[in-house]
PDB file of C-alpha atoms in Angstrom:
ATOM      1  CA  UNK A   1     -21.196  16.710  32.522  1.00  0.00           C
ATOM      2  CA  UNK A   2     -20.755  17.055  36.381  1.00  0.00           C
ATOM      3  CA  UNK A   3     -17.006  17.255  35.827  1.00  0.00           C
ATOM      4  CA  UNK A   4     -17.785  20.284  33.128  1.00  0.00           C
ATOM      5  CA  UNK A   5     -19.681  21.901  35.965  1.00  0.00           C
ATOM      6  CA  UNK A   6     -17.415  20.852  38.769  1.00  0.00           C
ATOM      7  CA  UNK A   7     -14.719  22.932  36.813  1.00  0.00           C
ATOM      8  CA  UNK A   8     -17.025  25.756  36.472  1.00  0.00           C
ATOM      9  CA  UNK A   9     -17.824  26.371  39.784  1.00  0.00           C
ATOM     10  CA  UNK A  10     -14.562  25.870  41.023  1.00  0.00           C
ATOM     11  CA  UNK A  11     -13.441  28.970  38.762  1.00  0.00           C
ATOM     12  CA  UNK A  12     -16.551  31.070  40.024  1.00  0.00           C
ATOM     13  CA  UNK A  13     -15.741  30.506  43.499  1.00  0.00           C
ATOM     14  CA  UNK A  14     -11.637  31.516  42.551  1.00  0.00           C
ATOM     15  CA  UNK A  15     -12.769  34.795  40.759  1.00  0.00           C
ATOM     16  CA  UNK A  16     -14.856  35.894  43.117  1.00  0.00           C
ATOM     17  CA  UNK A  17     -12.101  35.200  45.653  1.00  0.00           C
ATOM     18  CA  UNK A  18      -9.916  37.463  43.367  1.00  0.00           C
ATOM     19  CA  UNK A  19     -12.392  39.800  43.117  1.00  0.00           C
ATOM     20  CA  UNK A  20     -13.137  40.119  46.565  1.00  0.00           C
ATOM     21  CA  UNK A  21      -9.386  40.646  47.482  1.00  0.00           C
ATOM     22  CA  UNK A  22      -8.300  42.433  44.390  1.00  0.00           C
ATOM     23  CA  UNK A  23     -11.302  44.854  43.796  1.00  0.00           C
ATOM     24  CA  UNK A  24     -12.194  46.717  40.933  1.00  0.00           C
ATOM     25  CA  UNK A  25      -9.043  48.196  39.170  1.00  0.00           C
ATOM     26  CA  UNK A  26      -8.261  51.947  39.600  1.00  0.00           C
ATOM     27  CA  UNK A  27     -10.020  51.878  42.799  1.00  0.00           C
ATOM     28  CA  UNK A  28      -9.604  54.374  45.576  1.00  0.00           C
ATOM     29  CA  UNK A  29      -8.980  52.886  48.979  1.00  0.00           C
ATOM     30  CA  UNK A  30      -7.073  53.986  51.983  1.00  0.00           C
ATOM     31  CA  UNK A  31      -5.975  50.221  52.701  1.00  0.00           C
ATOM     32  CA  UNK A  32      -2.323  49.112  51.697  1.00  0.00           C
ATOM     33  CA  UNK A  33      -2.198  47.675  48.168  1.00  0.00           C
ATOM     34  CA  UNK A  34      -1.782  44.289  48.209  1.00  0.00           C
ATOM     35  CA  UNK A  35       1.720  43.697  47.287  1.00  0.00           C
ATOM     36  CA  UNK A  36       2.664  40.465  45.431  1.00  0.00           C
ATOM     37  CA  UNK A  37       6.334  41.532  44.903  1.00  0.00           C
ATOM     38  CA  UNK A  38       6.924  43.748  47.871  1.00  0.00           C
ATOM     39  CA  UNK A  39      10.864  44.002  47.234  1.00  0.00           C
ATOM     40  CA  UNK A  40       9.743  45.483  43.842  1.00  0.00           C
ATOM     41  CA  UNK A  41       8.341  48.749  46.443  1.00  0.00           C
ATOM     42  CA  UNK A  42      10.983  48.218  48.976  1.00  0.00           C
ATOM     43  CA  UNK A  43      14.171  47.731  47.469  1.00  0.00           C
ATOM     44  CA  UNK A  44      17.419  47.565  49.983  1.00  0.00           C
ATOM     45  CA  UNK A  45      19.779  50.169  48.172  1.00  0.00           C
ATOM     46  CA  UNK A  46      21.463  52.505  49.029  1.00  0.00           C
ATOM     47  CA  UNK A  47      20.541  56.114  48.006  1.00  0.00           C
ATOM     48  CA  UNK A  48      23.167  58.748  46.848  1.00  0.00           C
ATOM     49  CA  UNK A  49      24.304  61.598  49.165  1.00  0.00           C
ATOM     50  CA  UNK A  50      22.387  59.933  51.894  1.00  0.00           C
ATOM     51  CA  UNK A  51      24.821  58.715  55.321  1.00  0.00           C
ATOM     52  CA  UNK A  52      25.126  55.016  55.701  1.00  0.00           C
ATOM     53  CA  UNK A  53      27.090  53.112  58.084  1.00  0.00           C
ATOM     54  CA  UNK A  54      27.552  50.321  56.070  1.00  0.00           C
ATOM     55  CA  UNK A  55      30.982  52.066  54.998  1.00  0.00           C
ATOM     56  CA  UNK A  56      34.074  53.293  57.198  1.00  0.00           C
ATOM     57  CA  UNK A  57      33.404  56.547  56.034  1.00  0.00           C
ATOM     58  CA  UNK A  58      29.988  56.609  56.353  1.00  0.00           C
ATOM     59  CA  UNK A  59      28.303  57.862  53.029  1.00  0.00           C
ATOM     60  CA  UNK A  60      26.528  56.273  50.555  1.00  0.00           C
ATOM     61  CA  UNK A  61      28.157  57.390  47.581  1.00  0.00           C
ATOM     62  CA  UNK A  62      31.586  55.979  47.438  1.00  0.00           C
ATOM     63  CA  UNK A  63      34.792  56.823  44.571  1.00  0.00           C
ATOM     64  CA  UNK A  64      35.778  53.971  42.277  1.00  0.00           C
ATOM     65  CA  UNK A  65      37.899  51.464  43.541  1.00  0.00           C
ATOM     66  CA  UNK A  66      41.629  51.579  42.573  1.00  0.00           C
ATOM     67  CA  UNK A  67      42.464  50.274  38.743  1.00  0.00           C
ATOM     68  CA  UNK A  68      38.219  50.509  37.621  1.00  0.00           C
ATOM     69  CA  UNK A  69      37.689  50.461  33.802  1.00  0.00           C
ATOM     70  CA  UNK A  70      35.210  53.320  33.174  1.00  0.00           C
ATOM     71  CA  UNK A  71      32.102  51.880  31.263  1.00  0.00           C
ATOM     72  CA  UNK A  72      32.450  55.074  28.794  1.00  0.00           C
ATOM     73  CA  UNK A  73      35.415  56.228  27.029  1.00  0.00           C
ATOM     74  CA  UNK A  74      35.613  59.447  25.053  1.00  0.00           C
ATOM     75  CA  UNK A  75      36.356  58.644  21.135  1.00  0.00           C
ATOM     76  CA  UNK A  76      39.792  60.997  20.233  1.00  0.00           C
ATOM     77  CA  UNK A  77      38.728  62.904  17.044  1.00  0.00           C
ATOM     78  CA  UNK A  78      40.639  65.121  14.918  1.00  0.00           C
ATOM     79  CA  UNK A  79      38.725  67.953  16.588  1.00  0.00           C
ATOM     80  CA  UNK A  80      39.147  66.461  20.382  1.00  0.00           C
ATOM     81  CA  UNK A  81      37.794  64.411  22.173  1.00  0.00           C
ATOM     82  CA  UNK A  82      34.184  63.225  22.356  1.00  0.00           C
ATOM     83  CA  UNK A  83      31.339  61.100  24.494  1.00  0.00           C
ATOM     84  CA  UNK A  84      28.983  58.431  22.679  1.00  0.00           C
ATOM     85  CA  UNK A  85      26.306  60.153  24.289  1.00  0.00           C
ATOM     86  CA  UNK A  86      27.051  63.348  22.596  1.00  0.00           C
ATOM     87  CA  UNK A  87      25.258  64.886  19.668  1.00  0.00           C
ATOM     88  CA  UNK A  88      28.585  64.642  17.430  1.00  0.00           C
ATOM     89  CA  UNK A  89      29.412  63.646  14.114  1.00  0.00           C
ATOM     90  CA  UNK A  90      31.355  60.788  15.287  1.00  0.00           C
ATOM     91  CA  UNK A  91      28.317  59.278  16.901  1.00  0.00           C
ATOM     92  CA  UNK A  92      25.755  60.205  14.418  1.00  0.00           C
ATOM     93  CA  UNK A  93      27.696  60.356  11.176  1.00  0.00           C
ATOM     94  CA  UNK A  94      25.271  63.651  10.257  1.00  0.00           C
ATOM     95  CA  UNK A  95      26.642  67.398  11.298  1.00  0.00           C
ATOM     96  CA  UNK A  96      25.625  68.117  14.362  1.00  0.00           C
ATOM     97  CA  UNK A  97      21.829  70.004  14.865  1.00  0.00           C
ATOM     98  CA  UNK A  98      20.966  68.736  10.799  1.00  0.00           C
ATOM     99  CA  UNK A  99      20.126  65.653   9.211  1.00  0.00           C
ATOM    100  CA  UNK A 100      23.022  66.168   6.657  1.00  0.00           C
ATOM    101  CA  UNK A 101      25.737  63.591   6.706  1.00  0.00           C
ATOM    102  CA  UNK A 102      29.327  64.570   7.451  1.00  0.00           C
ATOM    103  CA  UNK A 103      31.265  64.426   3.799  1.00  0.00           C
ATOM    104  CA  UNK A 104      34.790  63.439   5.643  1.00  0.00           C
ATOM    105  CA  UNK A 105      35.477  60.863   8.447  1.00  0.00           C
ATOM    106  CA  UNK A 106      35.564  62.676  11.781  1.00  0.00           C
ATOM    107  CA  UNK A 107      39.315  60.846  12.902  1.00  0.00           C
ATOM    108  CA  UNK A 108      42.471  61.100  11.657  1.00  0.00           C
ATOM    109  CA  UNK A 109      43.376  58.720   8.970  1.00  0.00           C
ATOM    110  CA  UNK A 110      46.445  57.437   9.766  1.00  0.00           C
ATOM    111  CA  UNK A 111      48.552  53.847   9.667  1.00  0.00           C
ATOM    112  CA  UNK A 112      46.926  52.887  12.469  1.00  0.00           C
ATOM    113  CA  UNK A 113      43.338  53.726  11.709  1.00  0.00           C
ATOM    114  CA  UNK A 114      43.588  51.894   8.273  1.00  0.00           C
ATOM    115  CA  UNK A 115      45.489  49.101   9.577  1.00  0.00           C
ATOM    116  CA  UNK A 116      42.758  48.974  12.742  1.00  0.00           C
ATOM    117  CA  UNK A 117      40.124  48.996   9.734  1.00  0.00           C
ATOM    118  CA  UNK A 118      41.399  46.581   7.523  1.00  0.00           C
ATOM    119  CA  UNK A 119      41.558  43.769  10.726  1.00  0.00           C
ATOM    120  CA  UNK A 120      37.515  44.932  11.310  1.00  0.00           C
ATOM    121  CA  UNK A 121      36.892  44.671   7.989  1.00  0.00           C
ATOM    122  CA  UNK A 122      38.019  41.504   7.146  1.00  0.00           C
ATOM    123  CA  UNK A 123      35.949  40.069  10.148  1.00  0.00           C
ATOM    124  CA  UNK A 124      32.947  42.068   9.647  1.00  0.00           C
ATOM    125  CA  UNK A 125      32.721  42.776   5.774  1.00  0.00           C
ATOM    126  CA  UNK A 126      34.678  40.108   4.075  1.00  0.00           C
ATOM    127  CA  UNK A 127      31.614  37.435   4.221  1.00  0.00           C
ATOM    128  CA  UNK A 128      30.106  39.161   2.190  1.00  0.00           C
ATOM    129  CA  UNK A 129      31.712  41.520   0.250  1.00  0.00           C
ATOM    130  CA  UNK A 130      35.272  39.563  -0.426  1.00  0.00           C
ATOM    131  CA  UNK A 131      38.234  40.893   1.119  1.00  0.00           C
ATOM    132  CA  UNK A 132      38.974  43.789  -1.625  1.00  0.00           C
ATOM    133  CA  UNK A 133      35.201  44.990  -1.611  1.00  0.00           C
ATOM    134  CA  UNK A 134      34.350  43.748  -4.960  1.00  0.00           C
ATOM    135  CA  UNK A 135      31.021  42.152  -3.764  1.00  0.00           C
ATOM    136  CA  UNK A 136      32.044  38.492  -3.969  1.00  0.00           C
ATOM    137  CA  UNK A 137      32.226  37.224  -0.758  1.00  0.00           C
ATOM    138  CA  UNK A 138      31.759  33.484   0.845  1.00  0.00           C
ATOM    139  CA  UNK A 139      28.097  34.020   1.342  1.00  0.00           C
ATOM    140  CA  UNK A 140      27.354  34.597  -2.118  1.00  0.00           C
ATOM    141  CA  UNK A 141      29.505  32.105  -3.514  1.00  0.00           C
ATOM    142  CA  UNK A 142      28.266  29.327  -1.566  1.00  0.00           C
ATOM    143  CA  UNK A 143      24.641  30.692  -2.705  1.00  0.00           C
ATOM    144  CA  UNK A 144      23.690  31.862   0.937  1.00  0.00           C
ATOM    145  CA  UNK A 145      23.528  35.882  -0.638  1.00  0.00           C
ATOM    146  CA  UNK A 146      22.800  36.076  -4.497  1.00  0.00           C
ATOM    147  CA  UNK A 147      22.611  39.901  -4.265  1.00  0.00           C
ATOM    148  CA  UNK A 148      25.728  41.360  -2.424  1.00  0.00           C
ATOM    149  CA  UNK A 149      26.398  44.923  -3.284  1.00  0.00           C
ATOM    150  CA  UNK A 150      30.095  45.755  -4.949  1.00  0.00           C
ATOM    151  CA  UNK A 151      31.759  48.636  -2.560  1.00  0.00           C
ATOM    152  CA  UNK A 152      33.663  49.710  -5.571  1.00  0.00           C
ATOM    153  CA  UNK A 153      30.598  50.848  -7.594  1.00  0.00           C
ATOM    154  CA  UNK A 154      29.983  55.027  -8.326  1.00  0.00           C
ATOM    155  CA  UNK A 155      27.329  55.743  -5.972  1.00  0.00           C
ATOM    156  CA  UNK A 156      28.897  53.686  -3.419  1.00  0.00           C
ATOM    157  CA  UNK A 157      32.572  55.578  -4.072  1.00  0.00           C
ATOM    158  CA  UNK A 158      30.146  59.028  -4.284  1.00  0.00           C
ATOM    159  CA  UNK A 159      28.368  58.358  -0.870  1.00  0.00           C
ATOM    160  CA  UNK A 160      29.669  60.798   1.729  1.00  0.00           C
ATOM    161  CA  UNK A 161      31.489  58.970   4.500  1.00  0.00           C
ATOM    162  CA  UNK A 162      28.615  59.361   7.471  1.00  0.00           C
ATOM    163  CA  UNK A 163      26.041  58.118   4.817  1.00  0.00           C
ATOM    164  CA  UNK A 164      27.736  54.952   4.816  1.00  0.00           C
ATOM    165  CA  UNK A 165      28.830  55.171   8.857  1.00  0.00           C
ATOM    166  CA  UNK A 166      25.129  55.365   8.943  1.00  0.00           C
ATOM    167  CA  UNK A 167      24.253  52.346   6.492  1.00  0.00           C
ATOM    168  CA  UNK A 168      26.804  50.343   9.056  1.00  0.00           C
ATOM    169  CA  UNK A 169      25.559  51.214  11.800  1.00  0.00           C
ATOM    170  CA  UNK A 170      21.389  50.650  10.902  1.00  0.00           C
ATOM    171  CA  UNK A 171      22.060  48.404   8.233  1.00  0.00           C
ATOM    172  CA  UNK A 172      20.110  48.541   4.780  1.00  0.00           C
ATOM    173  CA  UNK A 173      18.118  45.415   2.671  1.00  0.00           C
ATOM    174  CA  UNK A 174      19.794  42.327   3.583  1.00  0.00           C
ATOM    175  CA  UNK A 175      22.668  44.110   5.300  1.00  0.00           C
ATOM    176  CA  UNK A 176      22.046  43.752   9.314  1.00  0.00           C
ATOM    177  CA  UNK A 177      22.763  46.581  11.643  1.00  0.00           C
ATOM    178  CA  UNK A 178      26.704  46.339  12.581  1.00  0.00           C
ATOM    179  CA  UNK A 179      26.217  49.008  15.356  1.00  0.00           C
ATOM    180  CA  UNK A 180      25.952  47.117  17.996  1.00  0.00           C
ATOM    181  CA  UNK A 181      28.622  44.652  17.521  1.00  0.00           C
ATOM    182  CA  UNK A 182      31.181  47.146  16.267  1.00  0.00           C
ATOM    183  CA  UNK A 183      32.659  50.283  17.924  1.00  0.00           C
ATOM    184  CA  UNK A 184      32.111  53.259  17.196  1.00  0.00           C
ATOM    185  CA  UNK A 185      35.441  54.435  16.335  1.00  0.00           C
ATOM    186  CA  UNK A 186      35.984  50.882  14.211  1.00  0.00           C
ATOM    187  CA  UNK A 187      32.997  51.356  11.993  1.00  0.00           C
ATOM    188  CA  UNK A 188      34.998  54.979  10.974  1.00  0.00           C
ATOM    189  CA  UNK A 189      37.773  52.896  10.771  1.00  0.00           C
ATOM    190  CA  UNK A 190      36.374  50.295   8.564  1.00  0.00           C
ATOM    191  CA  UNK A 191      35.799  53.369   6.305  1.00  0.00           C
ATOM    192  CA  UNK A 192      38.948  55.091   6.035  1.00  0.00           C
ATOM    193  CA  UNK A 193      39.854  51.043   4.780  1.00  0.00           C
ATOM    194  CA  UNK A 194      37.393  51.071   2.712  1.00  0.00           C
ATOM    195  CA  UNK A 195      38.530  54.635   0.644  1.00  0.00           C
ATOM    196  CA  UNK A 196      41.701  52.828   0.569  1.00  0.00           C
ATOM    197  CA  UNK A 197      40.069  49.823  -1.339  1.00  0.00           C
ATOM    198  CA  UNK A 198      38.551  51.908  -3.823  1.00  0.00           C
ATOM    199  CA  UNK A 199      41.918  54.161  -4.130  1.00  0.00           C
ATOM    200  CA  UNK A 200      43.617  51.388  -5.322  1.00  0.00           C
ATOM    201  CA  UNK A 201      41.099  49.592  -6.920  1.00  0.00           C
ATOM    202  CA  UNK A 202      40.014  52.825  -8.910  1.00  0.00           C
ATOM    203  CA  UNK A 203      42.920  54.803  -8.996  1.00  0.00           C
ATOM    204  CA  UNK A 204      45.390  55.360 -12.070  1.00  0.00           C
ATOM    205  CA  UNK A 205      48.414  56.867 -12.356  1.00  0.00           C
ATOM    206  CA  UNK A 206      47.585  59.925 -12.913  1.00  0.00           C
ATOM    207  CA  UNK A 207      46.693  59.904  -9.118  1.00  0.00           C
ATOM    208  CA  UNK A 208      50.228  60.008  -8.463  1.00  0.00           C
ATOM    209  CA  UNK A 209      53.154  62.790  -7.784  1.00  0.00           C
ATOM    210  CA  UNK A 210      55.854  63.297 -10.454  1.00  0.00           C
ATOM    211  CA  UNK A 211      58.353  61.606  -7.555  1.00  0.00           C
ATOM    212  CA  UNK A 212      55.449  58.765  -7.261  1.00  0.00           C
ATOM    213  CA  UNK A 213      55.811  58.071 -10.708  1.00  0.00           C
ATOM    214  CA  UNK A 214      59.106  58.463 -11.520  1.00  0.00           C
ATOM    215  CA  UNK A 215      59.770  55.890  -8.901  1.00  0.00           C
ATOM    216  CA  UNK A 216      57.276  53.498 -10.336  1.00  0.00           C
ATOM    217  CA  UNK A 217      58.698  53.628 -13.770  1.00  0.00           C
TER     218      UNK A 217
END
């Protein structure tokens, strides 16, 4: 019992110490606030457009060093160029100022895109959907997934390309968010891969040009 009380008193005597030092909060004084982390106030930095001797040329605000990587790269479109932090159907997948998604993906298809797409594809998207989209991937063999969605069905084929650049990049159901592991300019490429899956997976002949065909026969 005396230890009970001991331990009591002992945590009176510490809040009123608090108390005493700390005061009630959202109190007006005109002493200093006491400052636990006073580095936190008082930072040593250097401020921009402010002189500093620190450098030869005495400013604070200095150019990149020779051979720097910037941090942000604009992504080439077939319209130009554009910044991630710009309100652009690249970045959003939905035209720009509307909640619409974009019908078309925003760079050019070409060799390289596909072939770009097909590597991310088969790292990102294989697991799970099998490497030609048909839903039958590792994880649901092995019984990890039982549910895996088949890229090659009609309303998956009828989804406009920034409705699915946007189920990438969120992710939907069991599907996790692939935004921010993958580029912005390979999710669009996993895409233009992925109409190239369900060309040839849903395409007939009929798809083809009179050369085309006469070539195949």
């Amino acid at each position: 019992m005396r230890i009970i009380i001991s331990i009591l008193l002992i945590g009176a005597a510490i809040g009123v110490a608090a108390f005493g030092a700390l005061g009630w909060q959202g109190r007006m004084s005109r002493k200093p606030p006491l400052e636990l982390f006073p580095d936190m106030d008082r930072q040593a930095k250097l401020r921009p457009q402010e002189p500093n001797h620190f450098f030869a040329n005495g400013v604070s605000s200095q150019l990149p060093p020779a051979g720097t990587i910037a941090r942000s790269q604009p992504v080439e479109t077939a319209a130009g160029a554009v910044y991630r932090f710009e309100d652009s159907p690249v970045n959003t997948g939905r035209v720009t100022g509307t909640t619409n998604f974009v019908e078309t993906n925003p760079l050019a298809v070409n060799e390289v895109l596909l072939q770009r797409g097909r590597e991310r594809f088969d790292i990102y998207c294989a697991p799970c959907h099998g490497r030609t989209g048909d839903g039958n991937g590792i994880t649901k063999r092995i019984g990890v997934m039982s549910a895996v969605a088949n890229l090659h069905d009609q309303r998956i084929v009828e989804m406009t390309d920034g409705e699915i650049f946007n189920t990438v990049t969120y992710g939907k159901g069991l599907m996790g968010a692939a935004g921010p592991l993958v580029p912005t300019e390979d999710r669009w490429a996993v895409i233009a891969y992925l109409r190239a899956l369900q060309l040839s997976w849903l395409g007939t002949t009929n798809d083809l040009t009179a050369e085309q065909k006469a070539a195949l026969k």
